[in-house]
Structures are given as structure tokens and as C-alpha cells.
GROMACS .gro file of C-alpha atoms in nm:
model
  513
    1MET     CA    1  11.436  -1.609  -8.634
    2TYR     CA    2  11.739  -1.376  -8.684
    3PHE     CA    3  11.623  -1.245  -8.981
    4ARG     CA    4  11.268  -1.178  -8.894
    5CYS     CA    5  11.468  -0.996  -8.620
    6LEU     CA    6  11.717  -0.805  -8.843
    7GLN     CA    7  11.407  -0.649  -9.032
    8ARG     CA    8  11.259  -0.497  -8.754
    9ARG     CA    9  11.536  -0.370  -8.592
   10THR     CA   10  11.593  -0.174  -8.974
   11LEU     CA   11  11.293  -0.091  -8.993
   12SER     CA   12  11.325   0.052  -8.725
   13ALA     CA   13  11.627   0.252  -8.729
   14PHE     CA   14  11.495   0.401  -9.035
   15PRO     CA   15  11.482   0.712  -9.006
   16ARG     CA   16  11.147   0.891  -8.958
   17ALA     CA   17  11.107   1.170  -9.272
   18CYS     CA   18  11.080   0.894  -9.495
   19GLN     CA   19  10.770   0.704  -9.303
   20TYR     CA   20  10.433   0.651  -9.450
   21ARG     CA   21  10.250   0.915  -9.470
   22ARG     CA   22   9.849   0.916  -9.476
   23PRO     CA   23   9.750   0.989  -9.845
   24PHE     CA   24   9.781   1.269  -9.980
   25ALA     CA   25   9.489   1.269 -10.058
   26THR     CA   26   9.289   1.335  -9.713
   27GLN     CA   27   9.550   1.543  -9.512
   28VAL     CA   28   9.394   1.860  -9.483
   29HIS     CA   29   9.560   2.155  -9.520
   30THR     CA   30   9.491   2.532  -9.465
   31THR     CA   31   9.819   2.714  -9.715
   32ARG     CA   32   9.575   2.856  -9.950
   33THR     CA   33   9.739   2.850 -10.334
   34VAL     CA   34   9.682   2.968 -10.685
   35LYS     CA   35   9.492   2.759 -10.917
   36PRO     CA   36   9.559   2.698 -11.169
   37THR     CA   37   9.945   2.663 -11.179
   38GLN     CA   38  10.093   2.950 -11.335
   39TYR     CA   39  10.350   2.709 -11.372
   40GLY     CA   40  10.481   2.370 -11.565
   41GLN     CA   41  10.519   2.065 -11.270
   42PRO     CA   42  10.472   2.129 -10.906
   43VAL     CA   43  10.693   2.376 -10.721
   44SER     CA   44  10.680   2.547 -10.346
   45ALA     CA   45  10.449   2.835 -10.440
   46SER     CA   46  10.181   2.625 -10.633
   47HIS     CA   47  10.212   2.284 -10.438
   48PRO     CA   48  10.285   2.406 -10.071
   49HIS     CA   49  10.135   2.049  -9.984
   50LEU     CA   50  10.378   1.847 -10.163
   51ILE     CA   51  10.696   2.019 -10.173
   52LYS     CA   52  10.897   2.290  -9.993
   53ALA     CA   53  11.058   2.563 -10.019
   54HIS     CA   54  11.449   2.417 -10.032
   55GLU     CA   55  11.357   2.163 -10.260
   56VAL     CA   56  11.297   2.075 -10.670
   57THR     CA   57  11.083   1.791 -10.662
   58PRO     CA   58  10.943   1.647 -10.421
   59GLY     CA   59  11.182   1.546 -10.102
   60ILE     CA   60  11.462   1.614 -10.318
   61PRO     CA   61  11.708   2.000 -10.245
   62HIS     CA   62  11.783   2.176 -10.502
   63LYS     CA   63  12.196   2.181 -10.323
   64GLU     CA   64  12.060   1.693 -10.462
   65TYR     CA   65  12.023   1.844 -10.781
   66ASP     CA   66  12.345   2.084 -10.801
   67ARG     CA   67  12.485   1.751 -10.611
   68ARG     CA   68  12.465   1.535 -10.903
   69ARG     CA   69  12.504   1.778 -11.233
   70LYS     CA   70  12.868   1.856 -11.062
   71ALA     CA   71  12.984   1.565 -10.994
   72LEU     CA   72  12.931   1.439 -11.321
   73MET     CA   73  13.091   1.726 -11.465
   74ASP     CA   74  13.349   1.658 -11.242
   75SER     CA   75  13.392   1.301 -11.339
   76LEU     CA   76  13.405   1.420 -11.731
   77PRO     CA   77  13.734   1.526 -11.873
   78GLU     CA   78  13.827   1.927 -11.905
   79ASN     CA   79  13.664   2.091 -12.264
   80SER     CA   80  13.381   1.872 -12.263
   81ILE     CA   81  13.044   1.999 -12.256
   82VAL     CA   82  12.718   1.729 -12.202
   83VAL     CA   83  12.434   1.692 -12.374
   84SER     CA   84  12.083   1.628 -12.235
   85VAL     CA   85  11.742   1.599 -12.382
   86ALA     CA   86  11.355   1.575 -12.232
   87GLY     CA   87  11.126   1.280 -12.354
   88GLN     CA   88  10.842   1.253 -12.564
   89VAL     CA   89  10.489   1.270 -12.543
   90LYS     CA   90  10.267   1.002 -12.662
   91TYR     CA   91   9.969   0.878 -12.791
   92MET     CA   92   9.692   0.675 -12.758
   93SER     CA   93   9.383   0.726 -13.001
   94GLY     CA   94   9.541   1.173 -13.089
   95ARG     CA   95   9.513   1.181 -12.733
   96ASN     CA   96   9.849   1.155 -12.538
   97TYR     CA   97   9.898   0.974 -12.193
   98LYS     CA   98  10.024   1.127 -11.905
   99PHE     CA   99  10.384   1.227 -11.917
  100ARG     CA  100  10.722   1.126 -11.808
  101GLN     CA  101  11.029   1.293 -11.834
  102ALA     CA  102  11.353   1.053 -11.938
  103SER     CA  103  11.515   0.982 -11.654
  104ASP     CA  104  11.875   1.122 -11.692
  105PHE     CA  105  11.716   1.451 -11.793
  106TRP     CA  106  11.500   1.422 -11.438
  107TYR     CA  107  11.789   1.297 -11.230
  108LEU     CA  108  12.018   1.635 -11.385
  109THR     CA  109  11.770   1.868 -11.378
  110GLY     CA  110  11.442   1.801 -11.177
  111PHE     CA  111  11.231   1.960 -11.463
  112GLU     CA  112  10.892   1.746 -11.600
  113GLU     CA  113  10.829   1.956 -11.885
  114PRO     CA  114  10.841   1.803 -12.245
  115ASP     CA  115  11.022   1.939 -12.551
  116SER     CA  116  11.340   2.013 -12.323
  117ALA     CA  117  11.745   1.952 -12.269
  118VAL     CA  118  11.995   2.118 -12.121
  119ILE     CA  119  12.377   2.205 -12.187
  120LEU     CA  120  12.582   2.197 -11.923
  121GLU     CA  121  12.948   2.335 -11.983
  122LYS     CA  122  13.249   2.214 -11.797
  123ASN     CA  123  13.403   2.554 -11.660
  124SER     CA  124  13.634   2.635 -11.367
  125SER     CA  125  13.379   2.776 -11.124
  126PRO     CA  126  13.328   2.733 -10.797
  127ARG     CA  127  12.968   2.495 -10.908
  128GLY     CA  128  13.228   2.371 -11.210
  129TYR     CA  129  12.940   2.406 -11.450
  130ARG     CA  130  12.766   2.608 -11.684
  131MET     CA  131  12.411   2.549 -11.689
  132SER     CA  132  12.075   2.621 -12.047
  133LEU     CA  133  11.784   2.463 -11.986
  134PHE     CA  134  11.616   2.522 -12.359
  135CYS     CA  135  11.301   2.492 -12.325
  136SER     CA  136  10.880   2.648 -12.449
  137GLY     CA  137  10.760   2.925 -12.197
  138LYS     CA  138  10.484   3.051 -12.184
  139ASP     CA  139  10.288   3.048 -12.465
  140SER     CA  140   9.865   3.139 -12.304
  141ALA     CA  141   9.759   3.002 -12.601
  142LYS     CA  142   9.877   2.622 -12.559
  143GLU     CA  143   9.835   2.656 -12.252
  144GLN     CA  144   9.490   2.623 -12.219
  145TRP     CA  145   9.430   2.373 -12.407
  146ASP     CA  146   9.796   2.159 -12.252
  147GLY     CA  147   9.819   2.401 -11.918
  148ALA     CA  148  10.110   2.579 -11.751
  149ARG     CA  149  10.420   2.621 -11.845
  150THR     CA  150  10.669   2.762 -11.674
  151SER     CA  151  10.893   3.102 -11.779
  152PHE     CA  152  11.237   3.152 -11.832
  153ALA     CA  153  11.182   3.315 -11.550
  154ASP     CA  154  11.141   3.044 -11.332
  155ALA     CA  155  11.319   2.796 -11.447
  156MET     CA  156  11.573   2.971 -11.351
  157SER     CA  157  11.508   3.134 -11.066
  158LYS     CA  158  11.276   2.856 -10.949
  159PHE     CA  159  11.574   2.496 -11.169
  160GLY     CA  160  11.956   2.703 -11.081
  161MET     CA  161  11.982   2.788 -11.426
  162ASP     CA  162  12.252   3.022 -11.545
  163ASP     CA  163  12.036   3.029 -11.885
  164ALA     CA  164  11.667   3.000 -12.012
  165GLN     CA  165  11.550   3.036 -12.379
  166HIS     CA  166  11.277   2.919 -12.658
  167ILE     CA  167  11.413   2.519 -12.746
  168SER     CA  168  11.454   2.661 -13.130
  169GLY     CA  169  11.820   2.781 -13.002
  170LEU     CA  170  11.872   2.447 -12.949
  171THR     CA  171  12.067   2.349 -13.264
  172SER     CA  172  12.228   2.700 -13.288
  173ALA     CA  173  12.368   2.610 -12.919
  174VAL     CA  174  12.468   2.247 -12.982
  175LYS     CA  175  12.690   2.355 -13.292
  176ARG     CA  176  12.876   2.698 -13.112
  177TYR     CA  177  12.923   2.422 -12.786
  178GLY     CA  178  13.015   2.160 -12.992
  179ALA     CA  179  13.285   2.282 -13.224
  180ALA     CA  180  13.458   2.446 -12.908
  181ALA     CA  181  13.413   2.165 -12.672
  182THR     CA  182  13.679   1.880 -12.718
  183HIS     CA  183  13.449   1.639 -12.579
  184VAL     CA  184  13.048   1.604 -12.595
  185TYR     CA  185  12.838   1.384 -12.439
  186MET     CA  186  12.531   1.323 -12.521
  187ASP     CA  187  12.242   1.095 -12.461
  188VAL     CA  188  12.346   0.826 -12.707
  189PRO     CA  189  12.271   0.491 -12.719
  190HIS     CA  190  12.592   0.242 -12.658
  191SER     CA  191  12.568   0.097 -12.973
  192LEU     CA  192  12.560   0.313 -13.175
  193ALA     CA  193  12.873   0.479 -13.001
  194SER     CA  194  12.978   0.225 -13.082
  195SER     CA  195  12.896   0.212 -13.403
  196ARG     CA  196  13.217   0.087 -13.698
  197ARG     CA  197  13.346   0.474 -13.850
  198GLY     CA  198  13.161   0.659 -14.078
  199ARG     CA  199  12.846   0.534 -13.951
  200SER     CA  200  12.657   0.864 -13.750
  201PRO     CA  201  12.693   0.735 -13.467
  202SER     CA  202  12.452   0.987 -13.309
  203GLN     CA  203  12.227   1.000 -13.512
  204ALA     CA  204  11.913   0.916 -13.348
  205ALA     CA  205  12.048   1.220 -13.045
  206ILE     CA  206  12.033   1.465 -13.306
  207GLN     CA  207  11.756   1.354 -13.467
  208LYS     CA  208  11.562   1.438 -13.125
  209ILE     CA  209  11.810   1.744 -13.159
  210LEU     CA  210  11.617   1.884 -13.449
  211ALA     CA  211  11.276   1.793 -13.373
  212LEU     CA  212  11.329   1.914 -12.990
  213ALA     CA  213  11.454   2.247 -13.285
  214GLY     CA  214  11.077   2.216 -13.512
  215LEU     CA  215  11.302   2.117 -13.811
  216PRO     CA  216  11.267   1.862 -14.037
  217ALA     CA  217  11.511   1.562 -13.961
  218GLN     CA  218  11.613   1.584 -14.308
  219SER     CA  219  12.019   1.520 -14.438
  220GLU     CA  220  12.044   1.858 -14.438
  221HIS     CA  221  12.090   1.946 -14.077
  222VAL     CA  222  12.100   1.599 -13.980
  223ASP     CA  223  12.452   1.660 -14.170
  224SER     CA  224  12.538   2.034 -14.124
  225LEU     CA  225  12.538   1.922 -13.678
  226VAL     CA  226  12.729   1.629 -13.743
  227GLU     CA  227  12.958   1.830 -13.895
  228SER     CA  228  12.992   2.069 -13.573
  229ILE     CA  229  13.075   1.784 -13.394
  230ALA     CA  230  13.363   1.539 -13.480
  231GLY     CA  231  13.331   1.212 -13.418
  232THR     CA  232  13.563   1.161 -13.193
  233LYS     CA  233  13.404   1.403 -12.934
  234ARG     CA  234  13.019   1.237 -12.922
  235LYS     CA  235  13.061   1.044 -12.653
  236PRO     CA  236  12.715   0.848 -12.493
  237LEU     CA  237  12.609   0.987 -12.180
  238ALA     CA  238  12.406   0.660 -12.060
  239PRO     CA  239  12.743   0.511 -11.887
  240GLU     CA  240  12.853   0.863 -11.702
  241VAL     CA  241  12.537   0.897 -11.540
  242SER     CA  242  12.470   0.595 -11.377
  243LYS     CA  243  12.785   0.555 -11.222
  244LEU     CA  244  12.606   0.837 -10.959
  245ARG     CA  245  12.237   0.667 -11.080
  246ALA     CA  246  12.383   0.349 -10.888
  247ILE     CA  247  12.459   0.496 -10.522
  248LYS     CA  248  12.202   0.631 -10.337
  249SER     CA  249  12.165   0.942 -10.106
  250THR     CA  250  12.021   0.906  -9.824
  251THR     CA  251  11.730   1.137  -9.927
  252GLU     CA  252  11.685   0.856 -10.250
  253GLN     CA  253  11.662   0.639 -10.017
  254GLN     CA  254  11.428   0.840  -9.789
  255ILE     CA  255  11.190   0.845 -10.111
  256MET     CA  256  11.292   0.448 -10.262
  257ARG     CA  257  11.104   0.368  -9.894
  258ALA     CA  258  10.873   0.527  -9.891
  259ALA     CA  259  10.736   0.444 -10.241
  260ALA     CA  260  10.857   0.096 -10.128
  261ASP     CA  261  10.619   0.127  -9.785
  262ILE     CA  262  10.403   0.207  -9.993
  263SER     CA  263  10.356  -0.062 -10.270
  264GLY     CA  264  10.384  -0.244  -9.909
  265ARG     CA  265  10.080  -0.173  -9.790
  266ALA     CA  266   9.866  -0.227 -10.099
  267HIS     CA  267   9.990  -0.584 -10.161
  268ALA     CA  268   9.870  -0.593  -9.748
  269LYS     CA  269   9.594  -0.483  -9.808
  270THR     CA  270   9.555  -0.618 -10.171
  271MET     CA  271   9.571  -1.008 -10.017
  272ARG     CA  272   9.316  -0.915  -9.777
  273PHE     CA  273   9.016  -0.738 -10.129
  274THR     CA  274   9.164  -1.098 -10.305
  275GLU     CA  275   8.840  -1.326 -10.367
  276PRO     CA  276   8.775  -1.686 -10.518
  277GLY     CA  277   8.526  -1.615 -10.767
  278MET     CA  278   8.694  -1.156 -10.887
  279SER     CA  279   8.894  -1.125 -11.236
  280GLU     CA  280   9.324  -1.094 -11.200
  281HIS     CA  281   9.234  -0.740 -11.354
  282SER     CA  282   8.989  -0.648 -10.989
  283VAL     CA  283   9.288  -0.729 -10.777
  284ALA     CA  284   9.494  -0.509 -11.018
  285ALA     CA  285   9.300  -0.239 -11.011
  286HIS     CA  286   9.226  -0.304 -10.639
  287PHE     CA  287   9.647  -0.235 -10.580
  288ASP     CA  288   9.682   0.078 -10.782
  289TYR     CA  289   9.370   0.275 -10.642
  290ILE     CA  290   9.583   0.177 -10.332
  291CYS     CA  291   9.895   0.326 -10.431
  292SER     CA  292   9.669   0.627 -10.599
  293LEU     CA  293   9.487   0.721 -10.240
  294SER     CA  294   9.867   0.644 -10.055
  295GLY     CA  295  10.042   0.974 -10.320
  296ALA     CA  296  10.152   0.801 -10.557
  297GLN     CA  297  10.205   0.900 -10.918
  298ARG     CA  298  10.137   0.613 -11.132
  299LEU     CA  299  10.257   0.260 -11.076
  300ALA     CA  300  10.603   0.168 -11.201
  301TYR     CA  301  10.486  -0.127 -11.473
  302VAL     CA  302  10.197  -0.306 -11.600
  303PRO     CA  303  10.140  -0.522 -11.299
  304VAL     CA  304  10.152  -0.882 -11.307
  305VAL     CA  305   9.834  -1.110 -11.070
  306ALA     CA  306   9.883  -1.414 -11.247
  307SER     CA  307   9.687  -1.656 -11.042
  308GLY     CA  308   9.684  -2.065 -11.060
  309PRO     CA  309   9.865  -2.211 -11.391
  310ASN     CA  310   9.954  -1.773 -11.506
  311SER     CA  311  10.203  -1.822 -11.273
  312LEU     CA  312  10.457  -1.978 -11.454
  313ILE     CA  313  10.400  -1.674 -11.712
  314ILE     CA  314  10.739  -1.414 -11.599
  315HIS     CA  315  10.579  -1.168 -11.747
  316TYR     CA  316  10.218  -1.218 -11.726
  317THR     CA  317  10.032  -0.934 -11.786
  318SER     CA  318   9.729  -1.019 -11.941
  319ASN     CA  319   9.520  -1.027 -11.602
  320ASN     CA  320   9.197  -1.147 -11.735
  321GLN     CA  321   9.098  -1.439 -11.594
  322LEU     CA  322   8.926  -1.535 -11.298
  323ILE     CA  323   9.076  -1.671 -10.953
  324GLU     CA  324   8.890  -2.011 -10.873
  325ASP     CA  325   8.976  -2.172 -10.536
  326GLY     CA  326   9.263  -2.325 -10.327
  327GLU     CA  327   9.461  -2.152 -10.681
  328MET     CA  328   9.690  -1.958 -10.525
  329ILE     CA  329   9.841  -1.557 -10.645
  330LEU     CA  330  10.102  -1.462 -10.787
  331LEU     CA  331  10.139  -0.973 -10.758
  332ASP     CA  332  10.479  -0.779 -10.863
  333ALA     CA  333  10.386  -0.516 -10.852
  334GLY     CA  334  10.497  -0.145 -10.751
  335CYS     CA  335  10.431   0.264 -10.809
  336GLU     CA  336  10.624   0.510 -10.896
  337TYR     CA  337  10.648   0.828 -10.621
  338ASN     CA  338  10.805   1.180 -10.635
  339GLY     CA  339  11.039   1.029 -10.909
  340TYR     CA  340  11.143   0.654 -10.761
  341ALA     CA  341  11.031   0.294 -10.862
  342SER     CA  342  10.898   0.039 -10.616
  343ASP     CA  343  10.926  -0.382 -10.718
  344ILE     CA  344  10.738  -0.589 -10.444
  345THR     CA  345  10.648  -0.967 -10.564
  346ARG     CA  346  10.400  -1.159 -10.321
  347THR     CA  347  10.255  -1.495 -10.316
  348TYR     CA  348   9.946  -1.546 -10.159
  349PRO     CA  349   9.635  -1.806 -10.147
  350ALA     CA  350   9.300  -1.684 -10.271
  351SER     CA  351   9.113  -1.907  -9.972
  352GLY     CA  352   9.365  -1.692  -9.724
  353LYS     CA  353   9.559  -1.990  -9.632
  354PHE     CA  354   9.808  -2.224  -9.831
  355ASN     CA  355   9.736  -2.632  -9.814
  356PRO     CA  356  10.040  -2.849  -9.746
  357ALA     CA  357  10.193  -2.828 -10.031
  358GLN     CA  358  10.153  -2.491 -10.075
  359ALA     CA  359  10.303  -2.395  -9.790
  360GLU     CA  360  10.595  -2.651  -9.879
  361LEU     CA  361  10.720  -2.529 -10.104
  362TYR     CA  362  10.675  -2.165 -10.043
  363SER     CA  363  10.909  -2.211  -9.708
  364ALA     CA  364  11.204  -2.400  -9.954
  365LEU     CA  365  11.168  -2.090 -10.186
  366LEU     CA  366  11.138  -1.849  -9.900
  367ALA     CA  367  11.442  -1.992  -9.691
  368VAL     CA  368  11.634  -1.963 -10.024
  369GLN     CA  369  11.483  -1.620 -10.069
  370LYS     CA  370  11.645  -1.495  -9.707
  371LYS     CA  371  11.907  -1.601  -9.780
  372MET     CA  372  12.026  -1.435 -10.033
  373ILE     CA  373  11.932  -1.143  -9.846
  374THR     CA  374  12.185  -1.176  -9.595
  375TYR     CA  375  12.426  -1.166  -9.912
  376CYS     CA  376  12.381  -0.825  -9.978
  377THR     CA  377  12.644  -0.592  -9.814
  378GLU     CA  378  12.973  -0.445  -9.887
  379ALA     CA  379  13.172  -0.603  -9.643
  380SER     CA  380  12.993  -0.975  -9.887
  381GLN     CA  381  13.244  -0.887 -10.105
  382MET     CA  382  13.002  -1.035 -10.343
  383SER     CA  383  12.808  -0.967 -10.732
  384LEU     CA  384  12.472  -0.986 -10.866
  385ALA     CA  385  12.652  -1.299 -11.051
  386GLU     CA  386  12.692  -1.522 -10.712
  387ILE     CA  387  12.436  -1.443 -10.541
  388HIS     CA  388  12.246  -1.586 -10.849
  389ARG     CA  389  12.449  -1.868 -10.851
  390GLU     CA  390  12.419  -1.929 -10.520
  391SER     CA  391  12.077  -1.860 -10.522
  392SER     CA  392  12.021  -2.154 -10.798
  393ASP     CA  393  12.258  -2.415 -10.588
  394MET     CA  394  12.057  -2.396 -10.295
  395LEU     CA  395  11.719  -2.422 -10.476
  396GLN     CA  396  11.828  -2.731 -10.585
  397LYS     CA  397  11.879  -2.799 -10.235
  398GLU     CA  398  11.589  -2.714 -10.151
  399LEU     CA  399  11.373  -2.883 -10.404
  400ASN     CA  400  11.521  -3.200 -10.348
  401LYS     CA  401  11.434  -3.151  -9.946
  402ILE     CA  402  11.018  -3.153 -10.045
  403GLY     CA  403  11.066  -3.464 -10.278
  404PHE     CA  404  11.241  -3.345 -10.621
  405ASN     CA  405  11.461  -3.530 -10.783
  406LEU     CA  406  11.751  -3.282 -10.874
  407ARG     CA  407  12.079  -3.421 -10.882
  408GLY     CA  408  12.363  -3.421 -11.043
  409THR     CA  409  12.444  -3.099 -11.385
  410HIS     CA  410  12.099  -3.243 -11.526
  411GLY     CA  411  11.907  -3.087 -11.203
  412ALA     CA  412  12.134  -2.772 -11.203
  413GLY     CA  413  12.018  -2.749 -11.555
  414ASP     CA  414  11.646  -2.808 -11.475
  415VAL     CA  415  11.705  -2.552 -11.244
  416ALA     CA  416  11.810  -2.328 -11.478
  417ARG     CA  417  11.607  -2.394 -11.749
  418VAL     CA  418  11.255  -2.441 -11.559
  419LEU     CA  419  11.209  -2.388 -11.288
  420TYR     CA  420  11.396  -2.057 -11.207
  421PRO     CA  421  11.430  -1.960 -11.581
  422HIS     CA  422  11.502  -1.554 -11.523
  423TYR     CA  423  11.787  -1.393 -11.300
  424VAL     CA  424  11.798  -1.340 -10.910
  425GLY     CA  425  11.679  -0.990 -10.973
  426HIS     CA  426  11.873  -0.666 -11.035
  427PRO     CA  427  11.903  -0.267 -10.976
  428ILE     CA  428  11.656  -0.035 -10.917
  429GLY     CA  429  11.557   0.352 -10.870
  430VAL     CA  430  11.475   0.597 -11.146
  431ASP     CA  431  11.413   0.345 -11.317
  432LEU     CA  432  11.192  -0.039 -11.279
  433HIS     CA  433  11.533  -0.150 -11.412
  434GLU     CA  434  11.817   0.128 -11.320
  435SER     CA  435  12.095   0.048 -11.595
  436THR     CA  436  12.150  -0.112 -11.872
  437ASN     CA  437  12.563  -0.099 -11.810
  438HIS     CA  438  12.549  -0.258 -11.402
  439ASP     CA  439  12.759  -0.523 -11.413
  440ARG     CA  440  12.630  -0.812 -11.260
  441ASN     CA  441  12.989  -0.957 -11.164
  442GLY     CA  442  13.101  -0.599 -11.031
  443SER     CA  443  13.041  -0.615 -10.635
  444LEU     CA  444  12.824  -0.447 -10.465
  445LYS     CA  445  12.815  -0.114 -10.331
  446ALA     CA  446  12.695   0.005  -9.954
  447GLY     CA  447  12.413   0.247 -10.139
  448MET     CA  448  12.286   0.135 -10.426
  449VAL     CA  449  11.936  -0.122 -10.401
  450ILE     CA  450  11.861  -0.416 -10.546
  451THR     CA  451  11.567  -0.652 -10.598
  452ILE     CA  452  11.669  -0.968 -10.502
  453GLU     CA  453  11.337  -1.224 -10.610
  454PRO     CA  454  11.464  -1.589 -10.657
  455GLY     CA  455  11.092  -1.807 -10.796
  456VAL     CA  456  11.058  -2.139 -10.857
  457TYR     CA  457  10.770  -2.263 -11.146
  458VAL     CA  458  10.700  -2.621 -11.150
  459PRO     CA  459  10.469  -2.737 -11.487
  460ALA     CA  460  10.260  -3.016 -11.444
  461HIS     CA  461  10.548  -3.260 -11.612
  462PRO     CA  462  10.649  -3.591 -11.472
  463SER     CA  463  10.966  -3.529 -11.357
  464TYR     CA  464  10.846  -3.288 -11.094
  465PRO     CA  465  10.654  -3.398 -10.768
  466LYS     CA  466  10.300  -3.374 -10.922
  467GLN     CA  467  10.099  -3.170 -10.561
  468PHE     CA  468  10.354  -2.914 -10.699
  469HIS     CA  469  10.234  -2.908 -11.047
  470ASN     CA  470  10.140  -2.586 -11.207
  471MET     CA  471  10.240  -2.342 -10.904
  472GLY     CA  472  10.489  -2.056 -10.967
  473ILE     CA  473  10.589  -1.864 -10.699
  474ARG     CA  474  10.834  -1.537 -10.611
  475ILE     CA  475  10.923  -1.341 -10.328
  476GLU     CA  476  11.054  -0.993 -10.454
  477ASP     CA  477  11.194  -0.790 -10.213
  478GLU     CA  478  11.400  -0.424 -10.282
  479VAL     CA  479  11.660  -0.422  -9.991
  480LEU     CA  480  11.965  -0.115  -9.911
  481VAL     CA  481  12.277  -0.265  -9.944
  482ASP     CA  482  12.440  -0.083  -9.608
  483LYS     CA  483  12.871  -0.175  -9.517
  484ASN     CA  484  12.756  -0.513  -9.325
  485HIS     CA  485  12.415  -0.518  -9.296
  486PRO     CA  486  12.102  -0.535  -9.520
  487VAL     CA  487  11.796  -0.315  -9.530
  488VAL     CA  488  11.484  -0.408  -9.649
  489LEU     CA  489  11.282  -0.126  -9.703
  490SER     CA  490  10.947  -0.336  -9.835
  491VAL     CA  491  10.900  -0.425  -9.499
  492ASN     CA  492  10.573  -0.353  -9.490
  493ALA     CA  493  10.454  -0.663  -9.762
  494PRO     CA  494  10.380  -1.007  -9.556
  495LYS     CA  495  10.592  -1.227  -9.686
  496GLU     CA  496  10.608  -1.508  -9.393
  497ILE     CA  497  10.359  -1.735  -9.389
  498PRO     CA  498  10.137  -1.672  -9.128
  499ASP     CA  499  10.133  -1.271  -9.213
  500ILE     CA  500  10.037  -1.364  -9.549
  501GLU     CA  501   9.730  -1.593  -9.427
  502GLY     CA  502   9.659  -1.305  -9.118
  503ALA     CA  503   9.680  -1.020  -9.415
  504CYS     CA  504   9.394  -1.227  -9.631
  505GLN     CA  505   9.182  -1.351  -9.306
  506GLY     CA  506   9.190  -0.997  -9.176
  507SER     CA  507   9.274  -1.132  -8.839
  508ILE     CA  508   9.605  -0.858  -8.788
  509GLY     CA  509   9.396  -0.590  -8.857
  510LEU     CA  510   9.369  -0.440  -9.147
  511THR     CA  511   9.190  -0.397  -9.405
  512ALA     CA  512   9.061  -0.392  -9.742
  513ILE     CA  513   9.067  -0.020  -9.861
   0.00000   0.00000   0.00000
């Protein structure tokens, strides 16, 4: 009862700006816009219904991006430069997928066009750095096929660049800046950056720079660029940016709450939509539709819609079987909204009502999940590793209460290897898994956002009570770490048994659309 009250209190206390808003598709706007846009991405001049005049991307103001860049450059040694490159367009059957910008590049610039790069040069100005953008600029022939690109002048005025020039000038600029700098931070995988001497630690990044500049990745070009940046200068950029991304600003928290609201509402409506006899794919499509209708740009990952025994497969994404009466559905799905991912898992009965065994196993896991959330505070001084150990220990005890026989180290081994083989959670933000550089043994800090997602997956083995065979349950929430109280961002997704059954049956006023 205490935790449910805590959830309600944190919901009402959260800033009004992040409360759920009606889908953009149903809003009526009187502001006239010019079509087609002359910019390569939404800006306030072309998309006033999405972006305010002081924002670079929806919900994130110019000063936020400037703060990020300044914090990064302030953290680096004197005479440092940063080279960050955009994501690459990916293709299927000769046509490109919907482009998603590289996460670190987007976090630092908000610039959403491919074929781009940015160089940040640390200096003694009040701003603390100089920023040069390299991009495609205007090209009427290409724009006729692919849509507008942002001009160099607009790139400078709307994204705060000190300079903007064609991407073909990138290699010469990297040589020029790199030769003068003492430290060069590049988008280099950490494993490459720590390679043995004599092996090009930044070859992958350099080949990408050459490709962006339209030059072949031949040895003479690579060697030329490598020579301009001595091996001792080159350092990986990702670990430095990940330190900043770990702690979410108030603005980021608001966007993540909005993303969780959209996904939580989609979970509730999908519960109402689901019926025995329909395909798992239909459930996934319905969730995607509700998120899109609510303004989400895409799903954050391929959803898991696992019915019955399929729920024992942790990353089941085939979603191609029929849902049978009496089964539970494990739905692991979340949207990406304005650059930030959401990640929520709920397990609910296809018939609209848990049977006694399902309710018993679900309640055991729910007790564990809710207890682990209470540890998500800075005051607890706990790490994700410690919370995981606590979740395993508590799950073993809860399962023993309902008829399992998990005793001593053997029982703990069963939990870790079979019944609960995955980790309790992970950081989330711009990426679904926010950083490969996260230290699971580090204490949680206020401003972090993590998932808490214990699960239990019971195979049809005589070691376990028969009534629970082939049941897989996972309950996952996004939690904002605060000083003393956790804030559940995904509170809008039904989780208590009466709420889930009410959502499934339509008795709490929800419709499927």
C-alpha cells in the first residue's frame, strides 16, 4: 500500500510540462507553415507545432546543448579537440531505412542529418570551446529526391555553430586541428582505443571520416590521417560523453516521463485490445500504432510479444504465433520520443483474468520488483549489482513461499541459471541501454534513470511445481533515481493485478484506441 501511494504522490508532484499530451495528429494548429520545408530537420520556423523558438530539438533548448558541450570540454585537458561523426544511412532492398542519428553526435549537437561531423576545439573563451560543423549543405538535385538539407548559414544560426562548411573539408580540418592539439577525442570504440601499440587504434573512426568526406578508405589516405594524429594523442570519446549522459537534466527527465507516459498508455490500451485467437504480431502492431498516434517517432526496439511458453525466451521477437485462451502475454515494448527511449514490460492474461496459479506467481515477482524500486535512491548508496543480488535472494524466498524448493546454494544456482537468468536492470536514456561504459558496481546517483525488471521463467521440469510450468513473467519499470525517493516514470502502465484485469476487461474506462 505504501508503494502505491508513493507512486501516486510522485506522479502528481512531477512537473506539469511532462504530463501526457494529446496526439499531435488530433491537434488543430492555426499557425501557417511553408511547405516543403527548407531545413533538413524540424525547426521552429518550419514546425512550430513541434518546436519552440528557443529549442534546437523538441523539448531541448539551445542552452541545454551548450551546457552539454561546455561540460564536456571543461572536463577535458587543455589543448583538446573532439571529433564526433554522424550516423550512417542504412539500406534494405536499395531503399533507406528511416534515419536515426548517432547518439553521442545528437546529444552534443541536436543536428539530425547524415553525412555530418563536428569538431569542438577547447579554448579560453567564455563559452569554453569553438564548434565547427561539416555537412552536405544545400543540393537542389539531391533534395528533389531525398528532401531538404540545412544550409551552412542556417546550420550556424539555428544550431549555434561557429563555422559550417561542406563535409568534403573534414579530413583536412582533422589534420589541421589534430596536428596542433595535444589530445584528440574521437568516436573510437574503447576496445580499439586500448589496442596494442603499432595497431591503428582509431582506424575505424578514421575510415568513417574518410567515407564522410567522399574519399576512398585506402591505405594512403588512412596513413595520412593517422600520421597527423599521433597515437598518444588519440583517445576514445564515448566514455567522456557517457559520464554526462548518465545524469539526466530536468529537461531530459520531462521528455523521458512523456515517453514513458506514451508507452504506458499504449500498454494499457493493448491489454484492452488483446483477445485469445489473435496473433502476437497484431498485438505488436497495435502497440506501435498507439505510440505513433501519440507522437512517438519510432519504437525504441523490436517489441517482445510472447504468449504462453514463448515467454520463457527472454528476447522473443518472432511474434508470429497465435494467442491461446488461458495464456499470459509478456509484452516488452517502448517508444522513442523526442530522442529518448522508454522500456516497459508487463505480463497480463489473454482472457482478462489471472487464474490462481498465474496470480500467485505474478504476486511473488511483483513483491520483488516493488521492493527493488525502493532501493533506487542516492541515499541507499546501493549499486545495480547490489540490487541484482538482493532481487535474486528475495525471489528465491518468495518462490519458496509458494511451493518451490530452492534451498541453499543449489537453489540460488537454479534462480541464476534457469528461473531468473538476466540482470535486474540497466541505465536508459538516449539509447535503450544508455552506456556500455556504465559501472554496475558504482553507487546510484540522483538524476540517473534505470530500469528495474526482475523476471521468473519456469520450464516444464519436475524440479518445479507443475502448476507454474511454462509460465514466464517479467515486470519492468523505468525509475528516476532521486535523493531519497524513487520516481516511477512508467507509472501509467497498469501493474497491480486489479488494475491489469480492469484494463483487460475495460472496467476502468479504457478503450483499445
